[in-house]
Amino acid sequence: MSTITAPSENTTGEQAPARSGAPSLWRSLALRAGAVVALVAIWQAVAMARVWPPVFVPEPAAVWEQFLRTTGEGVSGYTLQEHLLVSLRRILLGCLYGVTGGVVLGLLIGMVPTLRALLGPLVTFVRTLPPLAYLSLLVIWFGIDEEPKIWLLLLAALPPVAVATADAVRGVHEDYLNAARSLGARGHELPLRVVLPSALPEIVTGVRVAVGVAYTTVVAAETVNGVPGIGGMVRDAQRYNQTDVVVLGILVIGLSGLLIDFLLQTLDRRLVPWRGRT
Amino acid sequence: MPSPETEPALALAGVSHSYRSRGGTVAALGPLDLEIAAGEFVTVVGPSGCGKSTLLRLVAGFAAPSSGSITASGTPVTGPDPARGYVFQQHRLFPWLTVAGNVGFGLRGLPKAERKARVTELLELTGLGDVGRARPYELSGGMQQRAAIARALAPGPALLLMDEPFAALDAFTRERMQEEVRELWRRAGTTVVFITHSVDEAVYLGTRVLALSGRPGRVVFDRASGLPYEEQPRGGQSFAALREELTEVVRLAASAA
Ligand SMILES: Nc1ncnc2c1ncn2[C@@H]1O[C@H](COP(=O)(O)OP(=O)(O)O)[C@@H](O)[C@H]1O
Ligand SMILES: [Mg+2]
């Protein structure tokens, strides 16, 4: 972190804003951990009260046992790690394609009025659809292996990024463009040198939304031939009333989602340190 | 054919501009005829909303005038050009680049080493030698405006356009910056068009002081001044006299608007 040596004019009371550093990072981590502990405590209390039978509300200990079993000998033919990794790979690929496509599409929609008229409504239409609505279509088109799942995640991740990018691109302050052009930038250089970087805060926010949507969609994507995969694992467990495995699967999805969002927040701070400061 | 040296640095002929808005068109500026010679430091004052920013944007090529023509050193202005640097009222530094990155933005054509040397030189010149790696938002208002000036100077413009660059600064910083800009201009000899709403600033900096009428802005006052060449312009009689006269002109323009 660079500290700025104050020039003499700063003695007049002008102050450069201070940067918030590492402590807030630990604080947010501690808050997250605290929330998790509190939730587990409530869960334990509810389970011990035996209001509902364990097949509805399994105890934390039973889920923990399943955690040990599934990470060791596995379930539905694969270990928990393998299920998770396959799901994460699908999310990663889906988001990668979705975000790339979303940024490109957003740039085009934001900058070319004709394309905005053509593609804008289509993107909005796809965004309002629940991903499950077009899963069947994707299965018909692409079969039941990896392809339809990646496509589903792609289609879920793309619209939020495209919409965020398009809005940000249209909102680029014209004086940034004027400044760049009076500094010799040519028209064809503007998208990469000015438009994209100035839209970066909104794009990164869009990416976070997209990853979130992909997370909520992956379980749905894995209801068809989803083993290995966390969603497939949960679905199998549901068939055999293994509630503890279902809960375990939900927890793993949720916790890994938290972790990913935390990583994305860190990425946000790295990529957009000027957020809220211009 | 006149040679480039005898061409005015800037010539406006019958320039006027109007904006289309909901209630029809609003005449914002002109008609305006103006010739500015190379090396002049022209300050422009006028009531708020009289078209000062509009004038500067047209000269920069950010927009085309509704009528009339603008030529810079004999070449018609058709769009933004690195020959005309622009300093905005809000610094408009690119927040995604460091201060050095901003200053180097207009030096893309240069080889890397040369570019770096030029950036360092400009940062030194504007007193930003040790903050090149900082981000614009980490600087004070005065430093931000200095960085914006350094960025505009980087491509070596023949004409520097400044739109109320110090309006947002506190009084102390503002006086300092005025002194620095005067120094810069005396050393570099760039032609400057400097918009301000401060009569004091206009008189202090301008080798030629213009005042515009209320909207649509026309030139109602045009006076050459030797004050910027003096060591202590503010002390003397002529400073006070010109300042008083100009204050009266602007007051009249504002009340007539
Ligand atoms: N983009 C625009 N659209 C419509 N009207 C504008 C626009 N920009 C400026 N104006 C109007 O034109 C007039 C002159 O504006 P401006 O040049 O910014 O004045 P100044 O810089 O002298 O305060 C003002 O009345 C303003 O409201
Ligand atoms: Mg203005």
GROMACS .gro file of C-alpha atoms in nm, chain A residues 5-246:
model
  242
    5THR     CA    1   0.366   1.222   0.095
    6ALA     CA    2   0.158   1.524   0.172
    7PRO     CA    3   0.253   1.828  -0.030
    8SER     CA    4   0.262   2.161   0.149
    9GLU     CA    5  -0.079   2.258   0.015
   10ASN     CA    6  -0.231   1.982   0.221
   11THR     CA    7  -0.164   2.190   0.530
   12THR     CA    8  -0.462   2.398   0.425
   13GLY     CA    9  -0.683   2.116   0.536
   14GLU     CA   10  -0.715   1.923   0.212
   15GLN     CA   11  -0.678   1.554   0.279
   16ALA     CA   12  -0.647   1.265   0.043
   17PRO     CA   13  -0.892   0.995   0.154
   18ALA     CA   14  -0.732   0.716   0.356
   19ARG     CA   15  -0.746   0.361   0.227
   20SER     CA   16  -0.921   0.099   0.435
   21GLY     CA   17  -0.675  -0.181   0.493
   22ALA     CA   18  -0.652  -0.539   0.612
   23PRO     CA   19  -0.836  -0.514   0.948
   24SER     CA   20  -1.177  -0.483   0.784
   25LEU     CA   21  -1.094  -0.802   0.595
   26TRP     CA   22  -1.048  -1.000   0.916
   27ARG     CA   23  -1.351  -0.836   1.067
   28SER     CA   24  -1.572  -0.949   0.784
   29LEU     CA   25  -1.425  -1.300   0.809
   30ALA     CA   26  -1.497  -1.310   1.182
   31LEU     CA   27  -1.852  -1.189   1.124
   32ARG     CA   28  -1.909  -1.464   0.871
   33ALA     CA   29  -1.771  -1.731   1.106
   34GLY     CA   30  -1.989  -1.594   1.387
   35ALA     CA   31  -2.302  -1.616   1.175
   36VAL     CA   32  -2.223  -1.979   1.085
   37VAL     CA   33  -2.169  -2.076   1.450
   38ALA     CA   34  -2.497  -1.914   1.550
   39LEU     CA   35  -2.687  -2.098   1.276
   40VAL     CA   36  -2.540  -2.435   1.375
   41ALA     CA   37  -2.636  -2.370   1.738
   42ILE     CA   38  -2.997  -2.295   1.644
   43TRP     CA   39  -3.005  -2.601   1.421
   44GLN     CA   40  -2.874  -2.822   1.704
   45ALA     CA   41  -3.137  -2.683   1.940
   46VAL     CA   42  -3.420  -2.746   1.693
   47ALA     CA   43  -3.299  -3.098   1.619
   48MET     CA   44  -3.264  -3.184   1.989
   49ALA     CA   45  -3.613  -3.055   2.065
   50ARG     CA   46  -3.737  -3.339   1.839
   51VAL     CA   47  -4.030  -3.133   1.712
   52TRP     CA   48  -3.978  -3.308   1.380
   53PRO     CA   49  -3.833  -3.659   1.326
   54PRO     CA   50  -3.465  -3.682   1.216
   55VAL     CA   51  -3.574  -3.767   0.861
   56PHE     CA   52  -3.697  -3.410   0.843
   57VAL     CA   53  -3.438  -3.239   1.061
   58PRO     CA   54  -3.120  -3.445   1.107
   59GLU     CA   55  -2.884  -3.348   1.387
   60PRO     CA   56  -2.563  -3.166   1.308
   61ALA     CA   57  -2.372  -3.469   1.436
   62ALA     CA   58  -2.543  -3.697   1.181
   63VAL     CA   59  -2.453  -3.459   0.902
   64TRP     CA   60  -2.095  -3.448   1.030
   65GLU     CA   61  -2.086  -3.830   1.020
   66GLN     CA   62  -2.206  -3.821   0.663
   67PHE     CA   63  -1.938  -3.567   0.591
   68LEU     CA   64  -1.673  -3.810   0.717
   69ARG     CA   65  -1.830  -4.104   0.532
   70THR     CA   66  -1.876  -3.923   0.200
   71THR     CA   67  -1.527  -3.775   0.204
   72GLY     CA   68  -1.385  -4.123   0.280
   73GLU     CA   69  -1.573  -4.405   0.112
   74GLY     CA   70  -1.796  -4.173  -0.092
   75VAL     CA   71  -2.160  -4.174  -0.195
   76SER     CA   72  -2.326  -4.248  -0.531
   77GLY     CA   73  -1.991  -4.382  -0.646
   78TYR     CA   74  -1.783  -4.070  -0.583
   79THR     CA   75  -1.638  -3.892  -0.282
   80LEU     CA   76  -1.781  -3.560  -0.167
   81GLN     CA   77  -1.469  -3.382  -0.297
   82GLU     CA   78  -1.518  -3.533  -0.640
   83HIS     CA   79  -1.883  -3.429  -0.648
   84LEU     CA   80  -1.790  -3.078  -0.541
   85LEU     CA   81  -1.503  -3.047  -0.785
   86VAL     CA   82  -1.716  -3.154  -1.078
   87SER     CA   83  -1.984  -2.902  -0.979
   88LEU     CA   84  -1.726  -2.628  -0.934
   89ARG     CA   85  -1.577  -2.708  -1.272
   90ARG     CA   86  -1.920  -2.673  -1.431
   91ILE     CA   87  -1.979  -2.341  -1.253
   92LEU     CA   88  -1.634  -2.219  -1.351
   93LEU     CA   89  -1.675  -2.310  -1.718
   94GLY     CA   90  -2.033  -2.185  -1.737
   95CYS     CA   91  -1.936  -1.856  -1.574
   96LEU     CA   92  -1.624  -1.819  -1.785
   97TYR     CA   93  -1.820  -1.851  -2.108
   98GLY     CA   94  -2.116  -1.659  -1.969
   99VAL     CA   95  -1.909  -1.368  -1.840
  100THR     CA   96  -1.701  -1.345  -2.158
  101GLY     CA   97  -2.012  -1.358  -2.374
  102GLY     CA   98  -2.189  -1.115  -2.142
  103VAL     CA   99  -1.913  -0.855  -2.155
  104VAL     CA  100  -1.885  -0.874  -2.534
  105LEU     CA  101  -2.261  -0.868  -2.580
  106GLY     CA  102  -2.296  -0.585  -2.326
  107LEU     CA  103  -2.032  -0.377  -2.503
  108LEU     CA  104  -2.210  -0.428  -2.835
  109ILE     CA  105  -2.556  -0.358  -2.694
  110GLY     CA  106  -2.426  -0.052  -2.511
  111MET     CA  107  -2.242   0.097  -2.805
  112VAL     CA  108  -2.436  -0.001  -3.116
  113PRO     CA  109  -2.796   0.128  -3.115
  114THR     CA  110  -2.906  -0.119  -3.382
  115LEU     CA  111  -2.779  -0.413  -3.182
  116ARG     CA  112  -2.940  -0.269  -2.869
  117ALA     CA  113  -3.276  -0.274  -3.043
  118LEU     CA  114  -3.216  -0.627  -3.174
  119LEU     CA  115  -3.054  -0.800  -2.879
  120GLY     CA  116  -3.165  -0.599  -2.577
  121PRO     CA  117  -3.513  -0.753  -2.552
  122LEU     CA  118  -3.372  -1.103  -2.614
  123VAL     CA  119  -3.128  -1.071  -2.324
  124THR     CA  120  -3.402  -0.936  -2.097
  125PHE     CA  121  -3.628  -1.223  -2.204
  126VAL     CA  122  -3.369  -1.490  -2.124
  127ARG     CA  123  -3.291  -1.318  -1.795
  128THR     CA  124  -3.649  -1.338  -1.677
  129LEU     CA  125  -3.674  -1.710  -1.755
  130PRO     CA  126  -3.601  -1.950  -1.471
  131PRO     CA  127  -3.313  -2.168  -1.597
  132LEU     CA  128  -3.516  -2.484  -1.539
  133ALA     CA  129  -3.762  -2.361  -1.801
  134TYR     CA  130  -3.513  -2.412  -2.080
  135LEU     CA  131  -3.321  -2.707  -1.932
  136SER     CA  132  -3.546  -2.955  -2.113
  137LEU     CA  133  -3.479  -2.781  -2.441
  138LEU     CA  134  -3.104  -2.793  -2.379
  139VAL     CA  135  -3.127  -3.165  -2.299
  140ILE     CA  136  -3.307  -3.224  -2.629
  141TRP     CA  137  -3.043  -3.024  -2.813
  142PHE     CA  138  -2.728  -3.133  -2.635
  143GLY     CA  139  -2.806  -3.469  -2.470
  144ILE     CA  140  -2.749  -3.544  -2.104
  145ASP     CA  141  -2.373  -3.515  -2.059
  146GLU     CA  142  -2.169  -3.207  -1.975
  147GLU     CA  143  -2.284  -2.991  -2.264
  148PRO     CA  144  -2.639  -2.903  -2.156
  149LYS     CA  145  -2.519  -2.830  -1.801
  150ILE     CA  146  -2.247  -2.591  -1.916
  151TRP     CA  147  -2.495  -2.430  -2.156
  152LEU     CA  148  -2.749  -2.388  -1.878
  153LEU     CA  149  -2.495  -2.218  -1.652
  154LEU     CA  150  -2.372  -2.007  -1.941
  155LEU     CA  151  -2.725  -1.891  -2.016
  156ALA     CA  152  -2.784  -1.818  -1.650
  157ALA     CA  153  -2.458  -1.623  -1.605
  158LEU     CA  154  -2.462  -1.427  -1.928
  159PRO     CA  155  -2.765  -1.196  -1.891
  160PRO     CA  156  -2.669  -1.026  -1.562
  161VAL     CA  157  -2.322  -0.949  -1.699
  162ALA     CA  158  -2.458  -0.834  -2.036
  163VAL     CA  159  -2.716  -0.605  -1.877
  164ALA     CA  160  -2.468  -0.460  -1.626
  165THR     CA  161  -2.208  -0.404  -1.898
  166ALA     CA  162  -2.454  -0.247  -2.141
  167ASP     CA  163  -2.586  -0.006  -1.877
  168ALA     CA  164  -2.235   0.087  -1.766
  169VAL     CA  165  -2.119   0.140  -2.123
  170ARG     CA  166  -2.407   0.374  -2.192
  171GLY     CA  167  -2.333   0.557  -1.869
  172VAL     CA  168  -1.966   0.628  -1.947
  173HIS     CA  169  -1.910   0.998  -1.889
  174GLU     CA  170  -1.864   1.169  -2.224
  175ASP     CA  171  -1.578   1.377  -2.084
  176TYR     CA  172  -1.373   1.058  -2.040
  177LEU     CA  173  -1.421   0.996  -2.410
  178ASN     CA  174  -1.352   1.360  -2.494
  179ALA     CA  175  -1.038   1.358  -2.280
  180ALA     CA  176  -0.912   1.039  -2.443
  181ARG     CA  177  -0.977   1.164  -2.793
  182SER     CA  178  -0.809   1.498  -2.729
  183LEU     CA  179  -0.512   1.294  -2.604
  184GLY     CA  180  -0.492   1.127  -2.941
  185ALA     CA  181  -0.693   0.808  -2.886
  186ARG     CA  182  -0.865   0.693  -3.204
  187GLY     CA  183  -1.228   0.591  -3.217
  188HIS     CA  184  -1.152   0.221  -3.246
  189GLU     CA  185  -0.927   0.235  -2.939
  190LEU     CA  186  -1.194   0.380  -2.713
  191PRO     CA  187  -1.381   0.056  -2.628
  192LEU     CA  188  -1.073  -0.111  -2.480
  193ARG     CA  189  -0.890   0.192  -2.345
  194VAL     CA  190  -1.179   0.389  -2.198
  195VAL     CA  191  -1.524   0.232  -2.220
  196LEU     CA  192  -1.437  -0.107  -2.074
  197PRO     CA  193  -1.221   0.015  -1.784
  198SER     CA  194  -1.468   0.286  -1.689
  199ALA     CA  195  -1.746   0.024  -1.690
  200LEU     CA  196  -1.537  -0.215  -1.480
  201PRO     CA  197  -1.707  -0.146  -1.143
  202GLU     CA  198  -2.049  -0.239  -1.281
  203ILE     CA  199  -1.907  -0.534  -1.476
  204VAL     CA  200  -1.745  -0.680  -1.166
  205THR     CA  201  -2.072  -0.639  -0.977
  206GLY     CA  202  -2.246  -0.814  -1.267
  207VAL     CA  203  -1.995  -1.098  -1.246
  208ARG     CA  204  -2.072  -1.144  -0.878
  209VAL     CA  205  -2.442  -1.161  -0.954
  210ALA     CA  206  -2.372  -1.404  -1.239
  211VAL     CA  207  -2.168  -1.639  -1.023
  212GLY     CA  208  -2.446  -1.630  -0.767
  213VAL     CA  209  -2.705  -1.721  -1.029
  214ALA     CA  210  -2.481  -1.999  -1.162
  215TYR     CA  211  -2.455  -2.134  -0.809
  216THR     CA  212  -2.828  -2.145  -0.762
  217THR     CA  213  -2.862  -2.304  -1.105
  218VAL     CA  214  -2.602  -2.579  -1.084
  219VAL     CA  215  -2.814  -2.803  -0.863
  220ALA     CA  216  -3.096  -2.773  -1.113
  221ALA     CA  217  -2.856  -2.847  -1.397
  222GLU     CA  218  -2.749  -3.163  -1.218
  223THR     CA  219  -3.097  -3.306  -1.171
  224VAL     CA  220  -3.052  -3.475  -1.509
  225ASN     CA  221  -2.765  -3.725  -1.505
  226GLY     CA  222  -2.588  -3.514  -1.247
  227VAL     CA  223  -2.361  -3.775  -1.085
  228PRO     CA  224  -2.084  -3.691  -1.017
  229GLY     CA  225  -2.190  -3.350  -0.893
  230ILE     CA  226  -2.326  -3.203  -0.573
  231GLY     CA  227  -2.671  -3.166  -0.725
  232GLY     CA  228  -2.671  -3.527  -0.843
  233MET     CA  229  -2.554  -3.641  -0.502
  234VAL     CA  230  -2.835  -3.449  -0.331
  235ARG     CA  231  -3.092  -3.589  -0.572
  236ASP     CA  232  -2.978  -3.949  -0.513
  237ALA     CA  233  -2.986  -3.893  -0.138
  238GLN     CA  234  -3.337  -3.753  -0.161
  239ARG     CA  235  -3.451  -4.070  -0.342
  240TYR     CA  236  -3.331  -4.282  -0.048
  241ASN     CA  237  -3.450  -4.038   0.221
  242GLN     CA  238  -3.092  -3.971   0.331
  243THR     CA  239  -3.182  -3.632   0.470
  244ASP     CA  240  -2.843  -3.590   0.634
  245VAL     CA  241  -2.669  -3.624   0.298
  246VAL     CA  242  -2.916  -3.376   0.146
   0.00000   0.00000   0.00000
